[in-house]
Coordinates of C-alpha atoms (C1' of nucleotides) in Angstrom, one line a residue:
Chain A
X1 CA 0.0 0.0 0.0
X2 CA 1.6 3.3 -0.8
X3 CA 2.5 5.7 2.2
X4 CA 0.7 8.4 1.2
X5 CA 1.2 12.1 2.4
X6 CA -1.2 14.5 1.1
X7 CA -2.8 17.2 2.8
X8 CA -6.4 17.7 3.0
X9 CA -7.5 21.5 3.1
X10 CA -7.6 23.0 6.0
X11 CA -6.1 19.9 8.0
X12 CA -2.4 20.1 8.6
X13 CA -2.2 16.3 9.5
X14 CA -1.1 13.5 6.7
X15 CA -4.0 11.7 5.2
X16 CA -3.8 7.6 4.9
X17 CA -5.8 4.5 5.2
X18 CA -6.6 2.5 7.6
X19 CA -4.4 -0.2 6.5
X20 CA -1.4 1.8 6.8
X21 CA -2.5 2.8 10.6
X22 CA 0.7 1.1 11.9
X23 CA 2.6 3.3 10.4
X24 CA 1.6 6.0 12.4
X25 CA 1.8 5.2 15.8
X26 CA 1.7 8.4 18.2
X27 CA 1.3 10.4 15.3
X28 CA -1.8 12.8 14.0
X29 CA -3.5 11.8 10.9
X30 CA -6.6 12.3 9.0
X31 CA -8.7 9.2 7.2
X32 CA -11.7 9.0 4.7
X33 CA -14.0 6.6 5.0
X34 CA -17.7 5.7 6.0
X35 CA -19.8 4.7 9.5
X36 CA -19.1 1.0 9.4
X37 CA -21.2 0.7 13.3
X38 CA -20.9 3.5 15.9
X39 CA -21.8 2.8 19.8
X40 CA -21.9 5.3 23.1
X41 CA -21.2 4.6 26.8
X42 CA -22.8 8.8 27.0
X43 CA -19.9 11.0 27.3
X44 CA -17.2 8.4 25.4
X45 CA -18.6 7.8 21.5
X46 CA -16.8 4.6 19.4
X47 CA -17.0 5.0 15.7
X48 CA -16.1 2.2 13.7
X49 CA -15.1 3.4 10.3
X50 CA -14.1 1.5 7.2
X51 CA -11.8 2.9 4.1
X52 CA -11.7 0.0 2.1
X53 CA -8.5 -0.9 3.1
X54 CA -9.8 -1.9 6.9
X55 CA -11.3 -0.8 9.9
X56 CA -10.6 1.6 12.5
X57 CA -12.4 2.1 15.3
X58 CA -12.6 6.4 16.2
X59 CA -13.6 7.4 19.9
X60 CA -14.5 10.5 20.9
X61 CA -14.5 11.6 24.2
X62 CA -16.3 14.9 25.7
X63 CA -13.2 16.1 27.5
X64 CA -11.1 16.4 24.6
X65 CA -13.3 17.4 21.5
X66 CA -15.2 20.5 21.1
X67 CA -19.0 20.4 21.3
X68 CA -19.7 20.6 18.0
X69 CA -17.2 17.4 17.0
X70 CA -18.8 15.9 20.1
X71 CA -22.6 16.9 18.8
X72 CA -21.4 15.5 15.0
X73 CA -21.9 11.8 16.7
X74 CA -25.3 12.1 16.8
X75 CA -26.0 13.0 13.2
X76 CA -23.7 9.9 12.2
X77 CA -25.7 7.2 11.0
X78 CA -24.4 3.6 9.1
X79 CA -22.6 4.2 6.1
X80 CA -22.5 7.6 6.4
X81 CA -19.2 9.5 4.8
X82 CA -16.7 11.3 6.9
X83 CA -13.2 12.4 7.5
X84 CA -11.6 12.0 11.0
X85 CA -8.3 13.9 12.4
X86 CA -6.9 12.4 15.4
X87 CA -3.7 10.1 17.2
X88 CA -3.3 7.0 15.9
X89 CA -3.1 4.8 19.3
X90 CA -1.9 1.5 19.3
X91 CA -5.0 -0.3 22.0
X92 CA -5.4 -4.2 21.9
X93 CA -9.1 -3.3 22.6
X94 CA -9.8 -2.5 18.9
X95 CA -10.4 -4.4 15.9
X96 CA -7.3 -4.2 13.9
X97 CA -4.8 -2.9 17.4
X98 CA -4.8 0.5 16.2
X99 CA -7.4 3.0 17.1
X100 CA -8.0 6.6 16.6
X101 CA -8.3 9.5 19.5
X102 CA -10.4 12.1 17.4
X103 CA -9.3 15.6 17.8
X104 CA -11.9 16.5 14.8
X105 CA -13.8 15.3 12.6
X106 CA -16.1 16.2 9.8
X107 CA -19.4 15.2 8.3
X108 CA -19.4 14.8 4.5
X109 CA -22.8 13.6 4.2
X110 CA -25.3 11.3 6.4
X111 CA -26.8 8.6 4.9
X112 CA -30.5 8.0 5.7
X113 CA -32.0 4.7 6.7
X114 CA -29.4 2.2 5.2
X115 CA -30.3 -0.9 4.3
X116 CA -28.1 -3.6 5.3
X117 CA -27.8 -3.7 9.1
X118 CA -25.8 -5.5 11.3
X119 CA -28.0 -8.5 11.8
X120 CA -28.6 -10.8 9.7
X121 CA -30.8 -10.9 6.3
X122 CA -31.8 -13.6 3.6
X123 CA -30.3 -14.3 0.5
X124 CA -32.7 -12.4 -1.6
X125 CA -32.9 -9.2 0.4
X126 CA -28.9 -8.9 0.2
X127 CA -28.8 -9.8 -3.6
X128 CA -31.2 -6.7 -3.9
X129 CA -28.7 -5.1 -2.2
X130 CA -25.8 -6.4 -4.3
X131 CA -24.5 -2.5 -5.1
X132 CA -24.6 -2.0 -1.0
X133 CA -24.0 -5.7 0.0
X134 CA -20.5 -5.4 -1.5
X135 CA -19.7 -3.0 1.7
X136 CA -19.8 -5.4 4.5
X137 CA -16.5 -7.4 5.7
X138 CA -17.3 -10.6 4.5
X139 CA -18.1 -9.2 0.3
X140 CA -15.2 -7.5 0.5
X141 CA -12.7 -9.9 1.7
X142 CA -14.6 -12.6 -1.3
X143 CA -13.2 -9.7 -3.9
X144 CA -9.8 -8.9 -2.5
X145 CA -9.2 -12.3 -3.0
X146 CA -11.4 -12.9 -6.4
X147 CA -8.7 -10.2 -6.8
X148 CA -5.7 -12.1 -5.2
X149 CA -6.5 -15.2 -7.8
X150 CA -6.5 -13.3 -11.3
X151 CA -3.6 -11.7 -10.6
X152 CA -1.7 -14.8 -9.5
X153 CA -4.1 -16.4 -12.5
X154 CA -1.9 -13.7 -14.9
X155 CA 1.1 -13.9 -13.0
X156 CA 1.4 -17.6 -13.9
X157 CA 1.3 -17.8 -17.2
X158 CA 2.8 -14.3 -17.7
X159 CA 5.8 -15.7 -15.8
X160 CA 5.9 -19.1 -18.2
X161 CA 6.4 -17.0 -21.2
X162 CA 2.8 -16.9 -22.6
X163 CA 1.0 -14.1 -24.2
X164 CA -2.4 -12.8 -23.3
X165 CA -4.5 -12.9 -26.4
X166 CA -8.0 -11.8 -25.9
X167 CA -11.1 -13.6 -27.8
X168 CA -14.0 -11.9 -29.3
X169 CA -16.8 -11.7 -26.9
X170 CA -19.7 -11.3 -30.4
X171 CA -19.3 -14.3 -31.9
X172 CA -20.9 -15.6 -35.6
X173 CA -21.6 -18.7 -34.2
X174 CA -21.8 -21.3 -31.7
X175 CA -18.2 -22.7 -30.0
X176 CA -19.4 -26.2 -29.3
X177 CA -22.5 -26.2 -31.4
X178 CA -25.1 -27.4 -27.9
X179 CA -24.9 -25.0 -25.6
X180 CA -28.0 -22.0 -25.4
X181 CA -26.6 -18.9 -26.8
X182 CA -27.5 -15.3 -25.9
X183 CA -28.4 -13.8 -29.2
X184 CA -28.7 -10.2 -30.7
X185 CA -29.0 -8.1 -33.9
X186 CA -25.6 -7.4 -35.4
X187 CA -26.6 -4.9 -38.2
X188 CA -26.8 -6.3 -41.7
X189 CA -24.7 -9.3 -40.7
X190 CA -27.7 -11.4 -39.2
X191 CA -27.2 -12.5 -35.5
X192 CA -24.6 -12.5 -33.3
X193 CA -24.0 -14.3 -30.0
X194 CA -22.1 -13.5 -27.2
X195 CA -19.4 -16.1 -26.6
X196 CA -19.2 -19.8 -24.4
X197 CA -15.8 -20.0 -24.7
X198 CA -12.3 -18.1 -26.6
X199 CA -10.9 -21.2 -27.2
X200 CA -11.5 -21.6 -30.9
X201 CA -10.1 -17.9 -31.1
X202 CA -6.9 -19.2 -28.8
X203 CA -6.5 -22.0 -30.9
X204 CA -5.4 -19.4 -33.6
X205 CA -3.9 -17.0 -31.5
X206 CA -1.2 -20.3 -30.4
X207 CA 0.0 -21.0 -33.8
X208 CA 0.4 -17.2 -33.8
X209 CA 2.3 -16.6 -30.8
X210 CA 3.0 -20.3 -29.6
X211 CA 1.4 -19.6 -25.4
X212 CA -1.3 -18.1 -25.2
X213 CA -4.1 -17.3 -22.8
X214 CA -7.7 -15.4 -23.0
X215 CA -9.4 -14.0 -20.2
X216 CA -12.8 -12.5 -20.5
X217 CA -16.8 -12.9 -19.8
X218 CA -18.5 -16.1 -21.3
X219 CA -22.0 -16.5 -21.8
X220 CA -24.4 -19.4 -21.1
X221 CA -28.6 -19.1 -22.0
X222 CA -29.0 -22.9 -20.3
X223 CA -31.3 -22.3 -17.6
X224 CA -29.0 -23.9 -14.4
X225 CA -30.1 -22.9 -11.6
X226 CA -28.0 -24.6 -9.5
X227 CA -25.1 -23.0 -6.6
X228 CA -22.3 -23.7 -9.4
X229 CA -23.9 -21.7 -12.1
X230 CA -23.9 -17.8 -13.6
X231 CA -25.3 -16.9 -17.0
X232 CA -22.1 -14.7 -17.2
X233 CA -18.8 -15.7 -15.7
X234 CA -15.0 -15.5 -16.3
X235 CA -12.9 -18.2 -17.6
X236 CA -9.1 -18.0 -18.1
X237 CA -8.0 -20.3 -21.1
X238 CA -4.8 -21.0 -21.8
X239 CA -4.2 -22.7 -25.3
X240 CA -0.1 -24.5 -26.7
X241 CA 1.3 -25.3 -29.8
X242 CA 2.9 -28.5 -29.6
X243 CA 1.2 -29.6 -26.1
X244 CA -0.3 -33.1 -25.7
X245 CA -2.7 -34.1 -23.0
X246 CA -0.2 -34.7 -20.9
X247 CA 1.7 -31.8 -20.9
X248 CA -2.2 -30.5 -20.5
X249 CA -2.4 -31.7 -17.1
X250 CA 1.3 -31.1 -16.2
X251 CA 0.5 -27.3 -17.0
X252 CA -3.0 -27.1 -15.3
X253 CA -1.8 -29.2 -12.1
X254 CA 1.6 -26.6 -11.7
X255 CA -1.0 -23.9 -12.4
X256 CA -3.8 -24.6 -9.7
X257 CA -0.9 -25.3 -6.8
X258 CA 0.7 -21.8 -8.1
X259 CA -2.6 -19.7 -7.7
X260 CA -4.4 -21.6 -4.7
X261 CA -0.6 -21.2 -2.6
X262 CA 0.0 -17.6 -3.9
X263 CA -3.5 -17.4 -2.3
X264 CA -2.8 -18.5 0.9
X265 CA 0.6 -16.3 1.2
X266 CA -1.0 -13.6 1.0
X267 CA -4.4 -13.2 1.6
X268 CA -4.7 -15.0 5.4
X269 CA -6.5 -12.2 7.3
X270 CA -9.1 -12.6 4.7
X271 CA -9.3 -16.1 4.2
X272 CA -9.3 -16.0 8.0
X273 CA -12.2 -13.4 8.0
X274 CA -14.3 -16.1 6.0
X275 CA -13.6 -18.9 8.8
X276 CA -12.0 -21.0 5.7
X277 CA -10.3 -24.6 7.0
X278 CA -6.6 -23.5 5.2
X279 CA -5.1 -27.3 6.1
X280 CA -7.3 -28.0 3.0
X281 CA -6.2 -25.5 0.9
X282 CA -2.2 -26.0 2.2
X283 CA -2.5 -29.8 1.0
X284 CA -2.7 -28.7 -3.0
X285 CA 0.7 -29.0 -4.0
X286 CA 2.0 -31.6 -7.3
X287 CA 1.5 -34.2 -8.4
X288 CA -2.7 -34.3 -8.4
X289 CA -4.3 -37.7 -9.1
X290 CA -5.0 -38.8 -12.2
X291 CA -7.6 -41.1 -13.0
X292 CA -8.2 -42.6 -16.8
X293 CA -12.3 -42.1 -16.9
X294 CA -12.1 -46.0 -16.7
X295 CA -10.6 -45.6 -13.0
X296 CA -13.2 -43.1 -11.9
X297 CA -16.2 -45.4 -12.8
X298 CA -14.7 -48.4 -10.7
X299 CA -14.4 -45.8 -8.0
X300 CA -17.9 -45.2 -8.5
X301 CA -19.2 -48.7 -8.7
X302 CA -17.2 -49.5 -5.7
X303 CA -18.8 -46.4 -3.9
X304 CA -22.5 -48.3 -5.0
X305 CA -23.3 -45.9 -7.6
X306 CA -25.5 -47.5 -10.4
X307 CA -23.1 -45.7 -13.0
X308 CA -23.8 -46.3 -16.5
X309 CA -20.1 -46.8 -18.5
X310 CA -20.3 -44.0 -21.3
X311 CA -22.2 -41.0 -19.3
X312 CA -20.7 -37.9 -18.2
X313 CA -19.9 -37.8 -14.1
X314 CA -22.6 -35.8 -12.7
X315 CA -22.3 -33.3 -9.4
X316 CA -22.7 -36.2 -7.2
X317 CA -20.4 -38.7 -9.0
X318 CA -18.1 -36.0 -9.1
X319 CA -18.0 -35.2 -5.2
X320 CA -17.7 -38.9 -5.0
X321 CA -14.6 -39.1 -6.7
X322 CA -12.7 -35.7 -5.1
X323 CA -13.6 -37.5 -1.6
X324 CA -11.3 -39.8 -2.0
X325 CA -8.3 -37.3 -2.7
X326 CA -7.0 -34.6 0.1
X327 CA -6.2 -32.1 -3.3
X328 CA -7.5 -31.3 -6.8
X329 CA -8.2 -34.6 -9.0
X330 CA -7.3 -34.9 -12.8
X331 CA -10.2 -37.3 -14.5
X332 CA -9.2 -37.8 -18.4
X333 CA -10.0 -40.0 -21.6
X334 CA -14.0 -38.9 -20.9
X335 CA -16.4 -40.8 -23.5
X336 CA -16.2 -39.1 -27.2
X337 CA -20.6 -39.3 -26.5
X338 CA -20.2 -37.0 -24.2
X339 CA -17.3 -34.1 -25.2
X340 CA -17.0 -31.3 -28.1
X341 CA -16.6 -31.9 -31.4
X342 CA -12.7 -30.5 -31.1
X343 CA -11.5 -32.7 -28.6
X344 CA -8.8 -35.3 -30.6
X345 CA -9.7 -38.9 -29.9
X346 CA -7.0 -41.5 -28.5
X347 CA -5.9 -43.3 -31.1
X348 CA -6.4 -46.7 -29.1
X349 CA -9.8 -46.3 -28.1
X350 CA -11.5 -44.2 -30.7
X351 CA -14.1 -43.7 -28.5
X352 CA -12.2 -42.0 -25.6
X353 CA -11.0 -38.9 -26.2
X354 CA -7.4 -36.9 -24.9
X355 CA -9.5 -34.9 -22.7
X356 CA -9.2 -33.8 -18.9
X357 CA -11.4 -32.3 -16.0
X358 CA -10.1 -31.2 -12.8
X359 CA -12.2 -31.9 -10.0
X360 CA -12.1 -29.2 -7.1
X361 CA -11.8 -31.3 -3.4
X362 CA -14.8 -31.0 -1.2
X363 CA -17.3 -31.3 -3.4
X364 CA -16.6 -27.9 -5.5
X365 CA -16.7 -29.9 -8.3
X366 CA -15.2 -29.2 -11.6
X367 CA -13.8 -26.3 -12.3
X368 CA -11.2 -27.1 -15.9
X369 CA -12.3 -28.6 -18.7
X370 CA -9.7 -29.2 -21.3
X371 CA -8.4 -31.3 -23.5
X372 CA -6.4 -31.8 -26.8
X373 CA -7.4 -30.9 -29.7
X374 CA -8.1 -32.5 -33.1
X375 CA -5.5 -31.2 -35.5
X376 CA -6.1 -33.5 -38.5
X377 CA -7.8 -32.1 -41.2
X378 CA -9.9 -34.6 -42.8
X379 CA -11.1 -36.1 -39.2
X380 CA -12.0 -32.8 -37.7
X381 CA -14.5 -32.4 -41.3
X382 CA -15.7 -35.5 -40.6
X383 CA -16.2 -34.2 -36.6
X384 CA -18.5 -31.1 -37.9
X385 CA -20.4 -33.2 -40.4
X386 CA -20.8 -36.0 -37.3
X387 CA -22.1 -33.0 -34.5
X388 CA -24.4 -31.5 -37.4
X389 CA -22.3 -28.5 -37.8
X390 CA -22.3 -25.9 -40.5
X391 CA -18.9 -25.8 -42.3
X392 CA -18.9 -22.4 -43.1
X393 CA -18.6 -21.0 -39.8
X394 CA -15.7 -23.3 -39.3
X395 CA -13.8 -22.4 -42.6
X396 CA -11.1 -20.3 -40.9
X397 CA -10.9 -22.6 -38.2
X398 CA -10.2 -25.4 -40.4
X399 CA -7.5 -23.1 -42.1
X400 CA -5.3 -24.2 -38.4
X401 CA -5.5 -27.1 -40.1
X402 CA -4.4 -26.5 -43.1
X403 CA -1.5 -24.3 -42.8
X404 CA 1.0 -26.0 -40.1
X405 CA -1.2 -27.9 -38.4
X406 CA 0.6 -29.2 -35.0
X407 CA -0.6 -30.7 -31.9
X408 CA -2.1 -28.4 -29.4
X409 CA -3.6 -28.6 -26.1
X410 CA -5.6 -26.1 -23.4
X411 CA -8.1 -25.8 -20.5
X412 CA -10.2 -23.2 -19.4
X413 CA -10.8 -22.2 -15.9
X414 CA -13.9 -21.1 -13.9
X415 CA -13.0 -18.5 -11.9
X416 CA -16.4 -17.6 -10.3
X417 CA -15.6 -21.5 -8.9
X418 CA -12.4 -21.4 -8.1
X419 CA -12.8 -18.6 -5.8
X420 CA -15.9 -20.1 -4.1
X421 CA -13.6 -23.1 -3.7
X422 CA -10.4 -21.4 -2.4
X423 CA -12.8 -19.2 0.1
X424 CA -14.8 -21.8 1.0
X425 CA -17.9 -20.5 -0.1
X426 CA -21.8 -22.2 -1.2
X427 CA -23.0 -20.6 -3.7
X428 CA -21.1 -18.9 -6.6
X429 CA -23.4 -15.6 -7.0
X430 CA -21.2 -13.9 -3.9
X431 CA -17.8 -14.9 -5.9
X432 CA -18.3 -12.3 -8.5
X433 CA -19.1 -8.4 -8.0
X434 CA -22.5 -8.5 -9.9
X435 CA -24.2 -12.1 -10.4
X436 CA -26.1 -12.9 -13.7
X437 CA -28.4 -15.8 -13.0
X438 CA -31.2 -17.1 -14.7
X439 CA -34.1 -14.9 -12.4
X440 CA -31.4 -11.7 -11.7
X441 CA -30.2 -9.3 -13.8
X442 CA -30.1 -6.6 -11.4
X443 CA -28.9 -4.6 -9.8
Chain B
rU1 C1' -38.0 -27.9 -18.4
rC2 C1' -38.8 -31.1 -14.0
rC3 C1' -38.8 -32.1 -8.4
rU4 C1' -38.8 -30.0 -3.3
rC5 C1' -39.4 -25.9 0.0
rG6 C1' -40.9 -21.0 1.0
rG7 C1' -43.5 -15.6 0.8
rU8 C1' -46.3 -12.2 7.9
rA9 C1' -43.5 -4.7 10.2
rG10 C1' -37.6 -1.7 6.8
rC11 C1' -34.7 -6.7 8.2
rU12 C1' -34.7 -11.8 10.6
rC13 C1' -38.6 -14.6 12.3
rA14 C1' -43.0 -16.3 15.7
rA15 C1' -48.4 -16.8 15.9
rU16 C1' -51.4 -23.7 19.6
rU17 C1' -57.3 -27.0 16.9
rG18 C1' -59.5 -21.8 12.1
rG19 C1' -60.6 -17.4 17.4
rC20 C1' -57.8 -9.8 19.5
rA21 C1' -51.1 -10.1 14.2
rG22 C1' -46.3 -10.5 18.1
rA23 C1' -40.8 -10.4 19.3
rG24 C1' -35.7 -9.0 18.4
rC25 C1' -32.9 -5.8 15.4
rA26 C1' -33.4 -1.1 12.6
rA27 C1' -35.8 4.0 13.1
rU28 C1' -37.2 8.1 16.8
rC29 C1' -36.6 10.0 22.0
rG30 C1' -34.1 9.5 26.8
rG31 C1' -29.8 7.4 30.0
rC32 C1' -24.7 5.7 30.5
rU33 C1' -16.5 7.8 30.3
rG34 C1' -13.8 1.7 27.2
rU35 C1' -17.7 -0.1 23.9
rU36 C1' -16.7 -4.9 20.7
rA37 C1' -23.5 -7.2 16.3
rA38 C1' -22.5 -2.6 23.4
rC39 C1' -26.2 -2.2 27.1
rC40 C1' -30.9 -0.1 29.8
rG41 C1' -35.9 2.5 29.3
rA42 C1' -39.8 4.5 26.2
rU43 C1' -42.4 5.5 21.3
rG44 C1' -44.0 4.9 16.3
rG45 C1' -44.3 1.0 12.7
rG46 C1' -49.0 -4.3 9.1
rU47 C1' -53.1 -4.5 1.9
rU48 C1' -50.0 -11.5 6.3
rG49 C1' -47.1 -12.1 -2.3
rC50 C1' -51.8 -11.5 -5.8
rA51 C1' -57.0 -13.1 -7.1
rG52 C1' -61.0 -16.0 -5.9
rG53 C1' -63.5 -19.8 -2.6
rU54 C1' -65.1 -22.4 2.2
rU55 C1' -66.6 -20.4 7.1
rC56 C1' -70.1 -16.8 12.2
rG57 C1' -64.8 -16.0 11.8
rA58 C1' -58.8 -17.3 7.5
rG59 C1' -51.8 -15.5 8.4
rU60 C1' -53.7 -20.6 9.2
rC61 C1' -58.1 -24.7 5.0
rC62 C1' -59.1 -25.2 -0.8
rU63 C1' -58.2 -23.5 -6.2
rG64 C1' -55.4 -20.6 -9.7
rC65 C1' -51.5 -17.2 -10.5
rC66 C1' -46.9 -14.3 -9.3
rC67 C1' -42.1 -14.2 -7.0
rG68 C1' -38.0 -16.5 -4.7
rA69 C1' -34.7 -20.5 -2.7
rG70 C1' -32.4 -25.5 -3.1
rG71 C1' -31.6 -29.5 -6.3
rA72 C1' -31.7 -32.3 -11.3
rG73 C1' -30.4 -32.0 -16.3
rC74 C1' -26.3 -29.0 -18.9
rC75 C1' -21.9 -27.1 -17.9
rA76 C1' -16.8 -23.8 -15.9

RNA sequence: UCCUCGGUAGCUCAAUUGGCAGAGCAAUCGGCUGUUAACCGAUGGGUUGCAGGUUCGAGUCCUGCCCGAGGAGCCA
């Protein structure tokens, strides 16, 4: 955080943050921020204001304020803005060991009748409140680390030499040909939807630039209503030229145990906040398990589960299966039945294909999907024909093909998942800043 | 699309067999010099989701609709 030293008018005293309190000890300084609770004993007030960057609890006591500063208590109510002048005080008795001994303060406007309160409220009621919500400890410790995770999520593969190559969000046409797209007008050109995945774009962009990643908004119309699920959400994909499945799974395993321990180094007092069991988190480190599909449906068969050899793993099947693993677990070789069209079958078992999903522990469930892709001409035609795809579409994708085709491999990640994983939350809809969901569109 | 559950004060909830619609918090007023979702006292606050039905009487029972939550399918 920087140590910043500007001067308000009219106050003399440095202005900083909350979270830079320490810094300060014995010394005058002035904050900004908003009424996060405020109590009275009568002629000793305690403000509890937050900045963003933390709390700090502000007292005020009759002996050493004027009347007016004294009087301003009364007029504060929750969430109401103000600046406040005073020692910073180191006190065990506060939240955060540092506390302010107001010398003045000033009003910069009351808010009337706030919402939120400081018991509790249903699901629905603070989902109304989403634009508010967003103020209370527990939101904001979610998006510093939702925060915390991209930018390890960037530092990762910035660091392994790829290049971030975005994908078009308006698409001509459908990525996997089954998913529900969200459609609109585009001009004279027909209809346009707004994109499930950038991998077909990253595809090109790695025989381009060789590493690549995209990271953006995806869009899915299927109407899940389910704790996992957002009509809008953000997926990192990375996408290599020359990769096979295996190096696949190598990258994505060195990948989760990079973002989920960068996580945990620095973003404790707010995994803390959120009560989150860390020994589970501190046990994802290589190598993850890897099960060939075969493996998993033993597991499941042994586990009783009237599993039917060819179908996808469903939620429970898939909480199952992470049970029996204290980190992340790699399932590949999936059924050809029930993947995309671009996924390159195993040569051995032409009905498998050289894919992988990585199964989040307790019960988060999947949260990659990747595989490698077909790079063969003639048998991805035959792929479109077989999935009762237009070719047209596809020309320019077929082009990878037909200039330099290599083998290539990627995975995308959730990230609205991976975050409720990591902090150890239910439902995905607090994981990013403004959920899209099948019945909410607002705020 | 299907299954299950729910809708009562600004918020979270209660209301016995169908019998005067209540509490805590918030708000307002008063008290308190170390509070930690402070505490103590007082006051105001209701189209019981909507429409219809049964009944002397419906928050409660019946029918339809609306809205929401959880799950399935599909997926990240």
């Amino acid at each position: 955080m920087e140590n910043q030293m500007s001067e308000l008018p009219g106050s003399s005293k440095p202005v900083t943050t909350i979270g830079d309190l320490s810094k300060y000890d014995d010394t005058s300084v002035t904050i900004r921020g908003w009424v996060y609770n405020k109590r009275s004993s009568g002629k000793i007030h305690f403000i509890l204001v937050r900045d963003g960057s933390g709390i700090a609890q502000c007292v005020v006591v009759k002996s050493q304020v004027s009347p007016e500063v004294f009087g301003a208590f009364d007029l504060l109510s929750q969430e109401s803005s103000l600046t406040v002048t005073g020692k910073v005080h180191k006190d065990d008795r506060a939240p955060g060991g540092y506390e302010i001994q107001v010398e003045d303060l000033a009003i910069v406007h009351v808010a009337k009748d706030y919402p939120i309160t400081p018991k509790e409220h249903g699901t629905e009621f603070l989902m109304d409140h989403r634009h508010l919500w967003l103020r209370s400890a527990r939101q904001h410790a979610i998006l510093k680390i939702r925060h915390r995770i991209i930018k390890a999520v960037r530092d990762f593969f910035d660091g392994k030499g790829f290049t971030l190559v975005d994908s078009p969000i308006l698409t001509p046409a459908s990525v996997e040909g089954t998913s529900t797209l969200f459609e609109t007008e585009y001009f004279d050109l027909g209809k346009a939807y707004l994109t499930q995945s950038g991998q077909l774009y990253a595809e090109a962009s790695a025989m381009a630039m060789g590493k690549v990643y995209c990271f953006g908004p995806t869009f899915r119309a299927e109407k899940s209503k389910t704790r996992r699920h957002l009509t809008e959400f953000w997926m990192v994909e990375p996408e290599v030229a020359w990769a096979n499945l295996n190096d696949n799974m190598d990258l994505a395993e060195e990948f989760i145990e990079y973002v989920v321990q960068t996580v945990l180094g620095n973003s404790a007092e707010e995994l803390k906040l959120l009560e989150r069991d860390v020994t589970k988190l501190q046990t994802v480190k290589r190598p993850f398990p890897r099960l060939h599909y075969d493996e998993a449906v033993e597991i499941l068969k042994k586990n009783g589960v009237d599993f039917q050899y060819g179908n996808d793993l469903g939620a429970a099947d898939e909480t199952i299966i992470s049970q029996q693993y204290d980190r992340p677990v790699m399932v590949h070789h999936y059924p050809a039945a029930c993947k995309a069209f671009y996924m390159k079958r195993d040569p051995e078992r032409e009905d498998l294909t050289l894919s992988v999903d990585v199964l989040a522990p307790e019960g988060y469930g999947e949260i990659i999907g990747g595989s490698q892709r077909e790079d063969d001409y003639d048998t991805l035609l035959k792929r479109l024909e077989e999935f009762n795809l237009p070719r047209e579409p596809f020309e320019w994708y077929l082009d990878l093909r037909r200039y330099g085709s290599v083998p290539h491999s990627g995975f995308g990640l959730g990230i609205e998942r991976t975050v409720a994983w990591i902090c150890g939350i239910e439902h995905v809809r607090e994981t990013i800043p403004f959920a899209r969901m099948i019945y909410r569109n607002t705020p």
